[in-house]
mmCIF file of C-alpha atoms and ligand atoms in Angstrom:
data_model
loop_
_atom_site.group_PDB
_atom_site.id
_atom_site.type_symbol
_atom_site.label_atom_id
_atom_site.label_comp_id
_atom_site.label_asym_id
_atom_site.label_seq_id
_atom_site.Cartn_x
_atom_site.Cartn_y
_atom_site.Cartn_z
ATOM 1 C CA MET A 1 -33.212 -68.649 -87.883
ATOM 2 C CA THR A 2 -30.920 -71.174 -86.298
ATOM 3 C CA ALA A 3 -29.464 -71.475 -82.850
ATOM 4 C CA LEU A 4 -26.141 -69.684 -82.564
ATOM 5 C CA TRP A 5 -22.820 -70.373 -80.814
ATOM 6 C CA GLN A 6 -21.321 -66.891 -80.692
ATOM 7 C CA LEU A 7 -17.985 -65.719 -79.363
ATOM 8 C CA ASN A 8 -16.980 -62.167 -78.526
ATOM 9 C CA THR A 9 -13.338 -62.503 -79.544
ATOM 10 C CA GLN A 10 -12.277 -59.278 -77.819
ATOM 11 C CA LEU A 11 -13.632 -60.472 -74.474
ATOM 12 C CA PHE A 12 -12.061 -63.877 -75.069
ATOM 13 C CA ARG A 13 -8.699 -62.181 -75.564
ATOM 14 C CA GLU A 14 -9.082 -59.980 -72.493
ATOM 15 C CA ASN A 15 -9.847 -63.061 -70.442
ATOM 16 C CA ILE A 16 -6.654 -64.754 -71.649
ATOM 17 C CA ARG A 17 -4.647 -61.726 -70.508
ATOM 18 C CA ARG A 18 -6.322 -61.678 -67.089
ATOM 19 C CA VAL A 19 -5.752 -65.400 -66.581
ATOM 20 C CA LYS A 20 -2.199 -65.422 -67.894
ATOM 21 C CA GLN A 21 -0.846 -62.350 -66.120
ATOM 22 C CA HIS A 22 2.909 -62.896 -66.176
ATOM 23 C CA TYR A 23 2.834 -66.677 -65.762
ATOM 24 C CA PRO A 24 4.174 -69.206 -68.272
ATOM 25 C CA ILE A 25 1.164 -71.056 -69.641
ATOM 26 C CA MET A 26 0.924 -74.382 -71.413
ATOM 27 C CA ALA A 27 -2.535 -73.988 -72.952
ATOM 28 C CA VAL A 28 -4.626 -77.155 -73.008
ATOM 29 C CA VAL A 29 -6.431 -77.300 -76.356
ATOM 30 C CA LYS A 30 -7.831 -80.844 -76.276
ATOM 31 C CA ASN A 31 -11.230 -81.659 -77.770
ATOM 32 C CA ASN A 32 -11.156 -78.886 -80.345
ATOM 33 C CA ALA A 33 -10.062 -76.396 -77.700
ATOM 34 C CA TYR A 34 -13.060 -77.192 -75.492
ATOM 35 C CA ASN A 35 -15.158 -76.568 -78.630
ATOM 36 C CA TYR A 36 -13.883 -73.020 -79.047
ATOM 37 C CA GLY A 37 -12.177 -74.183 -82.261
ATOM 38 C CA LEU A 38 -8.595 -75.425 -82.466
ATOM 39 C CA ALA A 39 -7.383 -73.064 -85.212
ATOM 40 C CA PHE A 40 -8.991 -70.014 -83.609
ATOM 41 C CA ALA A 41 -7.650 -70.915 -80.161
ATOM 42 C CA ILE A 42 -4.069 -71.564 -81.300
ATOM 43 C CA LYS A 43 -3.959 -68.334 -83.278
ATOM 44 C CA THR A 44 -5.383 -66.260 -80.435
ATOM 45 C CA PHE A 45 -3.220 -67.839 -77.728
ATOM 46 C CA MET A 46 -0.102 -67.249 -79.822
ATOM 47 C CA GLU A 47 -1.047 -63.626 -80.369
ATOM 48 C CA GLU A 48 -1.329 -63.346 -76.584
ATOM 49 C CA GLY A 49 2.170 -64.718 -76.083
ATOM 50 C CA ILE A 50 1.458 -68.388 -75.378
ATOM 51 C CA ASP A 51 3.675 -70.774 -77.371
ATOM 52 C CA THR A 52 3.250 -74.091 -75.543
ATOM 53 C CA PHE A 53 0.235 -76.337 -76.074
ATOM 54 C CA SER A 54 -1.029 -79.701 -74.979
ATOM 55 C CA THR A 55 -3.732 -82.048 -76.166
ATOM 56 C CA THR A 56 -4.783 -85.661 -75.751
ATOM 57 C CA SER A 57 -5.027 -86.561 -79.454
ATOM 58 C CA LEU A 58 -2.241 -87.089 -81.962
ATOM 59 C CA SER A 59 -4.305 -85.773 -84.845
ATOM 60 C CA GLU A 60 -4.871 -82.524 -82.953
ATOM 61 C CA ALA A 61 -1.163 -82.357 -82.135
ATOM 62 C CA ILE A 62 -0.375 -82.595 -85.861
ATOM 63 C CA GLN A 63 -2.906 -79.880 -86.658
ATOM 64 C CA ILE A 64 -1.297 -77.646 -84.032
ATOM 65 C CA ARG A 65 2.087 -78.205 -85.684
ATOM 66 C CA GLN A 66 0.629 -77.045 -89.004
ATOM 67 C CA LEU A 67 -0.843 -73.964 -87.335
ATOM 68 C CA ALA A 68 2.208 -73.209 -85.197
ATOM 69 C CA PRO A 69 5.494 -74.299 -86.788
ATOM 70 C CA ARG A 70 7.644 -73.253 -83.823
ATOM 71 C CA ALA A 71 5.378 -74.033 -80.868
ATOM 72 C CA THR A 72 6.133 -76.594 -78.180
ATOM 73 C CA ILE A 73 3.461 -79.272 -78.466
ATOM 74 C CA PHE A 74 2.892 -81.890 -75.793
ATOM 75 C CA LEU A 75 0.762 -85.004 -76.329
ATOM 76 C CA MET A 76 -0.636 -86.051 -72.938
ATOM 77 C CA ASN A 77 -1.580 -89.566 -74.070
ATOM 78 C CA PRO A 78 1.026 -92.162 -75.034
ATOM 79 C CA SER A 79 1.455 -92.910 -78.731
ATOM 80 C CA ARG A 80 3.271 -95.583 -80.730
ATOM 81 C CA GLU A 81 3.269 -93.495 -83.909
ATOM 82 C CA PHE A 82 6.954 -92.802 -83.393
ATOM 83 C CA ASP A 83 7.664 -91.572 -86.924
ATOM 84 C CA VAL A 84 4.779 -89.132 -86.807
ATOM 85 C CA LEU A 85 5.934 -87.787 -83.434
ATOM 86 C CA ARG A 86 9.470 -87.303 -84.760
ATOM 87 C CA GLU A 87 8.441 -85.732 -88.066
ATOM 88 C CA ASN A 88 6.171 -83.229 -86.326
ATOM 89 C CA ASP A 89 8.425 -82.608 -83.334
ATOM 90 C CA ILE A 90 5.661 -83.526 -80.898
ATOM 91 C CA HIS A 91 6.631 -84.107 -77.278
ATOM 92 C CA VAL A 92 4.909 -87.127 -75.778
ATOM 93 C CA THR A 93 4.227 -88.535 -72.334
ATOM 94 C CA LEU A 94 6.306 -91.450 -71.081
ATOM 95 C CA PRO A 95 3.657 -93.344 -69.128
ATOM 96 C CA SER A 96 5.560 -96.185 -67.452
ATOM 97 C CA LYS A 97 8.792 -98.099 -67.036
ATOM 98 C CA SER A 98 7.409 -100.937 -69.145
ATOM 99 C CA PHE A 99 6.635 -98.533 -71.990
ATOM 100 C CA TYR A 100 10.237 -97.361 -71.795
ATOM 101 C CA ASP A 101 11.616 -100.905 -71.663
ATOM 102 C CA THR A 102 9.609 -101.918 -74.715
ATOM 103 C CA HIS A 103 10.107 -98.773 -76.781
ATOM 104 C CA LYS A 104 13.308 -97.083 -75.677
ATOM 105 C CA HIS A 105 14.867 -97.496 -79.102
ATOM 106 C CA ASP A 106 11.682 -96.580 -80.977
ATOM 107 C CA LEU A 107 11.721 -93.309 -79.038
ATOM 108 C CA VAL A 108 15.046 -92.134 -80.475
ATOM 109 C CA ASP A 109 15.147 -88.351 -80.858
ATOM 110 C CA ILE A 110 11.627 -87.933 -79.471
ATOM 111 C CA HIS A 111 11.077 -85.522 -76.580
ATOM 112 C CA VAL A 112 9.415 -87.302 -73.673
ATOM 113 C CA HIS A 113 7.886 -85.994 -70.463
ATOM 114 C CA ILE A 114 7.955 -88.508 -67.628
ATOM 115 C CA GLU A 115 4.494 -88.836 -66.100
ATOM 116 C CA TYR A 116 3.896 -89.427 -62.397
ATOM 117 C CA GLU A 117 0.681 -91.242 -61.682
ATOM 118 C CA ASN A 118 -0.344 -89.815 -58.301
ATOM 119 C CA LEU A 119 -3.876 -90.203 -56.932
ATOM 120 C CA LEU A 120 -5.746 -90.037 -60.218
ATOM 121 C CA HIS A 121 -4.542 -93.542 -61.136
ATOM 122 C CA ARG A 122 -5.063 -92.941 -64.822
ATOM 123 C CA SER A 123 -1.572 -93.236 -66.236
ATOM 124 C CA GLY A 124 2.034 -92.669 -65.272
ATOM 125 C CA PHE A 125 4.909 -94.016 -63.166
ATOM 126 C CA GLN A 126 3.744 -95.229 -59.790
ATOM 127 C CA ASN A 127 6.877 -94.474 -57.792
ATOM 128 C CA ILE A 128 10.136 -92.582 -57.852
ATOM 129 C CA ASP A 129 12.250 -95.736 -58.042
ATOM 130 C CA ASP A 130 10.850 -96.663 -61.446
ATOM 131 C CA ILE A 131 11.598 -93.125 -62.613
ATOM 132 C CA ARG A 132 15.165 -93.375 -61.283
ATOM 133 C CA ASP A 133 15.629 -96.736 -63.020
ATOM 134 C CA VAL A 134 14.608 -95.265 -66.342
ATOM 135 C CA LEU A 135 16.741 -92.146 -65.918
ATOM 136 C CA GLU A 136 19.741 -94.268 -64.956
ATOM 137 C CA ASP A 137 19.287 -96.663 -67.854
ATOM 138 C CA HIS A 138 18.860 -93.711 -70.159
ATOM 139 C CA ALA A 139 22.106 -92.171 -68.868
ATOM 140 C CA GLN A 140 23.995 -95.436 -69.532
ATOM 141 C CA ASN A 141 22.492 -95.852 -72.959
ATOM 142 C CA GLN A 142 24.903 -94.487 -75.570
ATOM 143 C CA SER A 143 22.912 -94.527 -78.790
ATOM 144 C CA ASP A 144 19.369 -94.434 -80.165
ATOM 145 C CA LYS A 145 18.265 -92.266 -77.296
ATOM 146 C CA MET A 146 15.031 -90.490 -76.573
ATOM 147 C CA ILE A 147 15.312 -86.938 -75.237
ATOM 148 C CA VAL A 148 14.136 -86.510 -71.651
ATOM 149 C CA THR A 149 12.604 -83.046 -71.657
ATOM 150 C CA GLY A 150 9.835 -83.001 -69.112
ATOM 151 C CA LEU A 151 8.339 -84.227 -65.864
ATOM 152 C CA TRP A 152 4.636 -83.926 -65.205
ATOM 153 C CA THR A 153 1.573 -85.057 -63.297
ATOM 154 C CA HIS A 154 -2.117 -84.305 -63.212
ATOM 155 C CA PHE A 155 -4.050 -83.475 -60.054
ATOM 156 C CA GLY A 156 -7.389 -85.208 -59.785
ATOM 157 C CA TYR A 157 -8.657 -83.261 -56.783
ATOM 158 C CA ALA A 158 -7.601 -79.636 -57.207
ATOM 159 C CA ASP A 159 -11.210 -78.459 -57.358
ATOM 160 C CA GLU A 160 -12.260 -80.461 -54.284
ATOM 161 C CA PHE A 161 -12.207 -78.453 -51.070
ATOM 162 C CA ASP A 162 -13.979 -80.776 -48.661
ATOM 163 C CA VAL A 163 -11.453 -83.600 -48.783
ATOM 164 C CA GLU A 164 -7.714 -83.874 -48.118
ATOM 165 C CA ASP A 165 -6.861 -85.535 -51.423
ATOM 166 C CA TYR A 166 -5.533 -82.434 -53.165
ATOM 167 C CA HIS A 167 -3.096 -81.774 -50.322
ATOM 168 C CA ILE A 168 -1.934 -85.369 -50.426
ATOM 169 C CA GLU A 169 -1.373 -85.489 -54.188
ATOM 170 C CA LYS A 170 0.279 -82.075 -54.124
ATOM 171 C CA HIS A 171 2.722 -83.010 -51.351
ATOM 172 C CA LYS A 172 3.579 -86.345 -52.933
ATOM 173 C CA TRP A 173 4.307 -84.618 -56.210
ATOM 174 C CA ARG A 174 6.340 -81.756 -54.804
ATOM 175 C CA ALA A 175 8.436 -84.168 -52.738
ATOM 176 C CA LEU A 176 9.151 -86.184 -55.884
ATOM 177 C CA VAL A 177 10.182 -83.088 -57.835
ATOM 178 C CA ASP A 178 12.502 -82.067 -55.003
ATOM 179 C CA GLU A 179 14.074 -85.530 -54.715
ATOM 180 C CA LEU A 180 14.811 -85.802 -58.426
ATOM 181 C CA HIS A 181 16.284 -82.333 -58.269
ATOM 182 C CA GLN A 182 18.523 -83.378 -55.368
ATOM 183 C CA ASP A 183 19.572 -86.433 -57.369
ATOM 184 C CA GLY A 184 20.854 -83.958 -59.946
ATOM 185 C CA TYR A 185 18.295 -84.619 -62.674
ATOM 186 C CA GLN A 186 17.225 -81.596 -64.653
ATOM 187 C CA PHE A 187 14.078 -81.129 -66.691
ATOM 188 C CA GLU A 188 13.484 -78.302 -69.079
ATOM 189 C CA LEU A 189 9.721 -78.555 -68.598
ATOM 190 C CA ILE A 190 7.954 -79.373 -65.330
ATOM 191 C CA HIS A 191 4.204 -78.929 -65.240
ATOM 192 C CA ALA A 192 1.353 -80.097 -63.052
ATOM 193 C CA GLN A 193 -1.200 -77.415 -62.312
ATOM 194 C CA ASN A 194 -4.581 -77.275 -64.044
ATOM 195 C CA SER A 195 -6.825 -74.217 -63.702
ATOM 196 C CA ALA A 196 -8.079 -75.173 -60.236
ATOM 197 C CA SER A 197 -4.579 -75.706 -58.839
ATOM 198 C CA TYR A 198 -3.266 -72.539 -60.502
ATOM 199 C CA PHE A 199 -6.008 -70.418 -58.924
ATOM 200 C CA ARG A 200 -5.848 -72.216 -55.574
ATOM 201 C CA GLU A 201 -2.137 -71.590 -55.308
ATOM 202 C CA ASN A 202 -2.299 -68.068 -56.725
ATOM 203 C CA GLY A 203 0.399 -68.920 -59.243
ATOM 204 C CA ILE A 204 3.014 -71.468 -60.141
ATOM 205 C CA PHE A 205 4.937 -73.879 -57.905
ATOM 206 C CA SER A 206 8.696 -73.414 -57.530
ATOM 207 C CA ARG A 207 10.877 -75.450 -59.929
ATOM 208 C CA HIS A 208 7.953 -75.635 -62.397
ATOM 209 C CA SER A 209 8.251 -74.263 -65.914
ATOM 210 C CA HIS A 210 4.531 -73.980 -66.801
ATOM 211 C CA VAL A 211 1.022 -74.128 -65.465
ATOM 212 C CA ARG A 212 -1.078 -76.389 -67.693
ATOM 213 C CA VAL A 213 -4.330 -74.497 -67.930
ATOM 214 C CA GLY A 214 -7.502 -75.179 -69.877
ATOM 215 C CA ILE A 215 -10.909 -74.102 -68.639
ATOM 216 C CA ALA A 216 -9.910 -70.721 -67.170
ATOM 217 C CA LEU A 217 -8.579 -69.643 -70.581
ATOM 218 C CA TYR A 218 -11.987 -70.485 -72.019
ATOM 219 C CA GLY A 219 -13.811 -68.266 -69.560
ATOM 220 C CA SER A 220 -15.113 -70.548 -66.817
ATOM 221 C CA ARG A 221 -14.098 -70.479 -63.149
ATOM 222 C CA PRO A 222 -12.745 -73.791 -61.834
ATOM 223 C CA PHE A 223 -14.373 -73.272 -58.431
ATOM 224 C CA ALA A 224 -16.992 -70.949 -56.989
ATOM 225 C CA SER A 225 -14.814 -68.792 -54.736
ATOM 226 C CA VAL A 226 -12.847 -67.396 -57.690
ATOM 227 C CA PRO A 227 -14.307 -63.871 -58.074
ATOM 228 C CA ARG A 228 -16.555 -63.533 -61.127
ATOM 229 C CA HIS A 229 -14.562 -60.644 -62.576
ATOM 230 C CA THR A 230 -11.321 -62.657 -62.541
ATOM 231 C CA ILE A 231 -12.502 -65.020 -65.278
ATOM 232 C CA LYS A 232 -15.136 -63.900 -67.759
ATOM 233 C CA GLN A 233 -17.214 -65.855 -70.243
ATOM 234 C CA ALA A 234 -17.098 -64.547 -73.814
ATOM 235 C CA LEU A 235 -19.422 -67.211 -75.215
ATOM 236 C CA THR A 236 -23.125 -66.726 -75.891
ATOM 237 C CA LEU A 237 -25.465 -69.537 -76.857
ATOM 238 C CA LYS A 238 -28.798 -68.386 -78.160
ATOM 239 C CA ALA A 239 -31.835 -69.619 -80.012
ATOM 240 C CA ASN A 240 -35.169 -68.210 -81.189
ATOM 241 C CA VAL A 241 -38.821 -68.337 -80.301
ATOM 242 C CA ILE A 242 -40.511 -70.027 -83.266
ATOM 243 C CA GLN A 243 -44.037 -69.516 -81.962
ATOM 244 C CA VAL A 244 -45.995 -69.072 -78.756
ATOM 245 C CA ARG A 245 -48.858 -71.479 -78.060
ATOM 246 C CA THR A 246 -51.535 -71.302 -75.387
ATOM 247 C CA VAL A 247 -52.374 -74.577 -73.677
ATOM 248 C CA HIS A 248 -54.791 -75.499 -70.931
ATOM 249 C CA GLU A 249 -54.702 -77.447 -67.712
ATOM 250 C CA GLY A 250 -54.036 -81.131 -68.276
ATOM 251 C CA GLU A 251 -52.920 -80.804 -71.895
ATOM 252 C CA HIS A 252 -49.752 -82.651 -72.756
ATOM 253 C CA CYS A 253 -47.030 -81.039 -74.795
ATOM 254 C CA GLY A 254 -44.099 -82.658 -76.554
ATOM 255 C CA TYR A 255 -43.257 -86.314 -76.919
ATOM 256 C CA SER A 256 -44.088 -88.778 -74.179
ATOM 257 C CA PHE A 257 -45.990 -86.223 -72.115
ATOM 258 C CA ALA A 258 -42.811 -84.156 -71.805
ATOM 259 C CA TYR A 259 -44.823 -81.431 -70.122
ATOM 260 C CA THR A 260 -48.369 -81.267 -68.826
ATOM 261 C CA ALA A 261 -49.879 -77.813 -68.402
ATOM 262 C CA GLN A 262 -50.724 -77.006 -64.802
ATOM 263 C CA ASN A 263 -53.013 -74.067 -65.554
ATOM 264 C CA ASP A 264 -55.379 -72.783 -68.188
ATOM 265 C CA HIS A 265 -53.976 -70.203 -70.577
ATOM 266 C CA THR A 266 -50.389 -71.360 -70.057
ATOM 267 C CA LYS A 267 -48.168 -69.751 -72.672
ATOM 268 C CA LEU A 268 -45.465 -71.980 -74.074
ATOM 269 C CA ALA A 269 -42.752 -70.674 -76.367
ATOM 270 C CA VAL A 270 -41.446 -73.233 -78.840
ATOM 271 C CA VAL A 271 -37.683 -72.624 -79.132
ATOM 272 C CA ASP A 272 -35.420 -73.954 -81.883
ATOM 273 C CA ILE A 273 -32.745 -75.667 -79.816
ATOM 274 C CA GLY A 274 -32.667 -79.019 -78.011
ATOM 275 C CA TYR A 275 -30.539 -81.833 -76.711
ATOM 276 C CA GLY A 276 -29.437 -82.619 -80.274
ATOM 277 C CA ASP A 277 -27.651 -79.265 -80.184
ATOM 278 C CA GLY A 278 -26.003 -80.234 -76.924
ATOM 279 C CA ILE A 279 -28.266 -78.770 -74.258
ATOM 280 C CA LEU A 280 -27.847 -81.049 -71.260
ATOM 281 C CA ARG A 281 -30.981 -82.352 -69.605
ATOM 282 C CA THR A 282 -29.687 -80.993 -66.309
ATOM 283 C CA ARG A 283 -29.360 -77.527 -67.852
ATOM 284 C CA ALA A 284 -33.047 -77.686 -68.817
ATOM 285 C CA GLN A 285 -33.944 -77.647 -65.127
ATOM 286 C CA HIS A 286 -32.969 -73.976 -65.062
ATOM 287 C CA ASP A 287 -34.098 -70.775 -66.755
ATOM 288 C CA VAL A 288 -33.383 -69.016 -70.026
ATOM 289 C CA LEU A 289 -33.376 -65.281 -70.697
ATOM 290 C CA ILE A 290 -35.815 -63.707 -73.150
ATOM 291 C CA ASN A 291 -35.795 -59.903 -73.425
ATOM 292 C CA ASP A 292 -33.732 -59.745 -70.225
ATOM 293 C CA LYS A 293 -36.272 -61.709 -68.191
ATOM 294 C CA ARG A 294 -35.886 -65.246 -66.871
ATOM 295 C CA TYR A 295 -38.329 -67.973 -67.880
ATOM 296 C CA PRO A 296 -38.311 -71.681 -67.007
ATOM 297 C CA ILE A 297 -37.670 -74.435 -69.533
ATOM 298 C CA ARG A 298 -40.569 -76.905 -69.327
ATOM 299 C CA ALA A 299 -39.508 -79.606 -71.782
ATOM 300 C CA LEU A 300 -36.392 -80.516 -73.731
ATOM 301 C CA MET A 301 -36.632 -82.381 -77.023
ATOM 302 C CA MET A 302 -34.077 -83.186 -79.701
ATOM 303 C CA SER A 303 -34.232 -79.933 -81.647
ATOM 304 C CA HIS A 304 -36.763 -77.909 -79.671
ATOM 305 C CA MET A 305 -37.650 -76.937 -76.184
ATOM 306 C CA PHE A 306 -40.705 -75.450 -74.505
ATOM 307 C CA VAL A 307 -40.273 -72.425 -72.290
ATOM 308 C CA GLU A 308 -43.138 -71.134 -70.184
ATOM 309 C CA VAL A 309 -43.504 -67.442 -70.948
ATOM 310 C CA ASP A 310 -45.890 -64.534 -70.531
ATOM 311 C CA ALA A 311 -47.594 -62.053 -72.828
ATOM 312 C CA ASN A 312 -44.333 -60.138 -73.360
ATOM 313 C CA VAL A 313 -42.786 -62.905 -75.438
ATOM 314 C CA LYS A 314 -43.482 -63.288 -79.151
ATOM 315 C CA ALA A 315 -42.275 -65.246 -82.143
ATOM 316 C CA GLY A 316 -38.844 -64.114 -83.285
ATOM 317 C CA ASP A 317 -37.575 -63.163 -79.823
ATOM 318 C CA GLU A 318 -34.068 -64.252 -78.871
ATOM 319 C CA VAL A 319 -33.634 -66.918 -76.215
ATOM 320 C CA ILE A 320 -30.354 -66.884 -74.290
ATOM 321 C CA ILE A 321 -29.165 -70.193 -72.876
ATOM 322 C CA TYR A 322 -25.628 -69.119 -71.946
ATOM 323 C CA ASN A 323 -24.008 -65.681 -71.799
ATOM 324 C CA ASP A 324 -22.104 -63.494 -69.344
ATOM 325 C CA ILE A 325 -25.142 -63.562 -67.021
ATOM 326 C CA LEU A 326 -26.192 -67.196 -67.490
ATOM 327 C CA ARG A 327 -22.655 -68.432 -67.008
ATOM 328 C CA ILE A 328 -21.562 -71.979 -67.630
ATOM 329 C CA ASP A 329 -19.581 -71.993 -64.391
ATOM 330 C CA ASP A 330 -22.606 -70.966 -62.313
ATOM 331 C CA TYR A 331 -24.475 -73.977 -63.692
ATOM 332 C CA THR A 332 -21.468 -76.134 -62.893
ATOM 333 C CA PHE A 333 -21.696 -75.058 -59.272
ATOM 334 C CA LYS A 334 -25.450 -75.847 -59.336
ATOM 335 C CA GLY A 335 -24.650 -79.407 -60.395
ATOM 336 C CA VAL A 336 -25.573 -79.238 -64.083
ATOM 337 C CA GLY A 337 -22.245 -80.838 -65.062
ATOM 338 C CA ALA A 338 -18.584 -79.908 -65.304
ATOM 339 C CA ASN A 339 -17.710 -76.732 -67.207
ATOM 340 C CA SER A 340 -15.985 -78.806 -69.864
ATOM 341 C CA GLU A 341 -18.956 -81.156 -70.052
ATOM 342 C CA GLN A 342 -21.386 -78.340 -70.816
ATOM 343 C CA LEU A 343 -18.986 -76.829 -73.354
ATOM 344 C CA SER A 344 -18.038 -79.971 -75.184
ATOM 345 C CA ALA A 345 -21.637 -81.199 -75.398
ATOM 346 C CA LEU A 346 -22.469 -78.270 -77.692
ATOM 347 C CA ASN A 347 -22.993 -79.655 -81.179
ATOM 348 C CA LEU A 348 -21.118 -77.514 -83.641
ATOM 349 C CA ASN A 349 -22.532 -79.530 -86.542
ATOM 350 C CA SER A 350 -26.002 -78.213 -85.842
ATOM 351 C CA LEU A 351 -25.329 -74.833 -84.246
ATOM 352 C CA ILE A 352 -24.125 -71.935 -86.341
ATOM 353 C CA LYS A 353 -20.729 -70.800 -85.118
ATOM 354 C CA GLU A 354 -19.897 -67.111 -85.183
ATOM 355 C CA TYR A 355 -16.735 -65.283 -84.098
ATOM 356 C CA GLN A 356 -17.487 -61.611 -83.554
ATOM 357 C CA ALA A 357 -14.550 -59.331 -84.224
HETATM 358 C C1 PLP B 401 -7.845 -81.174 -69.346
HETATM 359 C C2 PLP B 401 -6.558 -81.267 -68.699
HETATM 360 C C3 PLP B 401 -5.956 -80.133 -68.120
HETATM 361 C C4 PLP B 401 -6.643 -78.797 -68.040
HETATM 362 O O1 PLP B 401 -7.581 -78.796 -66.988
HETATM 363 P P1 PLP B 401 -8.510 -77.516 -66.705
HETATM 364 O O2 PLP B 401 -9.258 -77.905 -65.494
HETATM 365 O O3 PLP B 401 -9.391 -77.373 -67.900
HETATM 366 O O4 PLP B 401 -7.607 -76.365 -66.519
HETATM 367 C C5 PLP B 401 -4.691 -80.267 -67.596
HETATM 368 N N1 PLP B 401 -4.051 -81.453 -67.613
HETATM 369 C C6 PLP B 401 -4.616 -82.565 -68.139
HETATM 370 C C7 PLP B 401 -3.851 -83.842 -68.121
HETATM 371 C C8 PLP B 401 -5.868 -82.511 -68.690
HETATM 372 O O5 PLP B 401 -6.415 -83.627 -69.208
#
């Protein structure tokens, strides 16, 4: 018996269809497709009609090219591996005027997407004048040219409802898109919206070619007011009861007094999953499901945890940590950690991974 990361592939597929509807999607597949598996994700997205992908790592971008010879692949981080980008036809971000000035001839024949920094202050051009300078210089330049294909930004606040920041970054961005359009510049690809912005806006902005969606495709809601049936989790994480022990008031269990029994005849199930498998300490403040009943986790160790149970629980019973009832997104909204944080913590080197047909 080993803890299991298990995906219902039919439900995963149905979720993609519900999220996609008729909109053009650039699927974000960074970090091994949020741990759903890069090869599986690319194959399934393509079968569902998605042919445009983005990631943050060059090595993943190359793997996507091998999996999808004709896909559009966008690398969201800058790279100086110009030959590799060219050979694999990988589109890459253009993060600043200085990057352009230094590398404009290295970038020959490479598709670039000009990045606008906006409020996130992570990367990108800081103002429209720098973008105009580059576009003008590029227009004058007669040889050894890059290919200007895209314009993009990333919203840092699309899942924040209490502050004005999303409205500010959105208006700044849309004004910039409109101005460049009025200047006569054309971009084949314009993309900005992550899952939160896509669901907030009920679709895609005008002039945009794609929404750039990650977490919703993987079955977690970006914010709590998205109805539960709109996005459904196809992932189950489960472990097993190894044994049930009875302890008495004042007895310590686990390392460093991890748990001290409050009552006599406390029943503790020893379960074969722990933080080494990627269970966040914050998640351990909430319940698990055993035989459809909720029980509290009492202590989290590297490869085990203690769950306080009753006489109905016995060795060999299944322990659900995440499923369509114990949803990752619900724990996000309870403060356990971002959806992507809970997903990417899961240790696929120790968990058994199973795709159910
Ligand atoms: C991760 C990421 C996304 C996708 O965000 P979700 O909230 O998962 O939809 C989009 N754009 C960039 C730049 C990202 O890093």
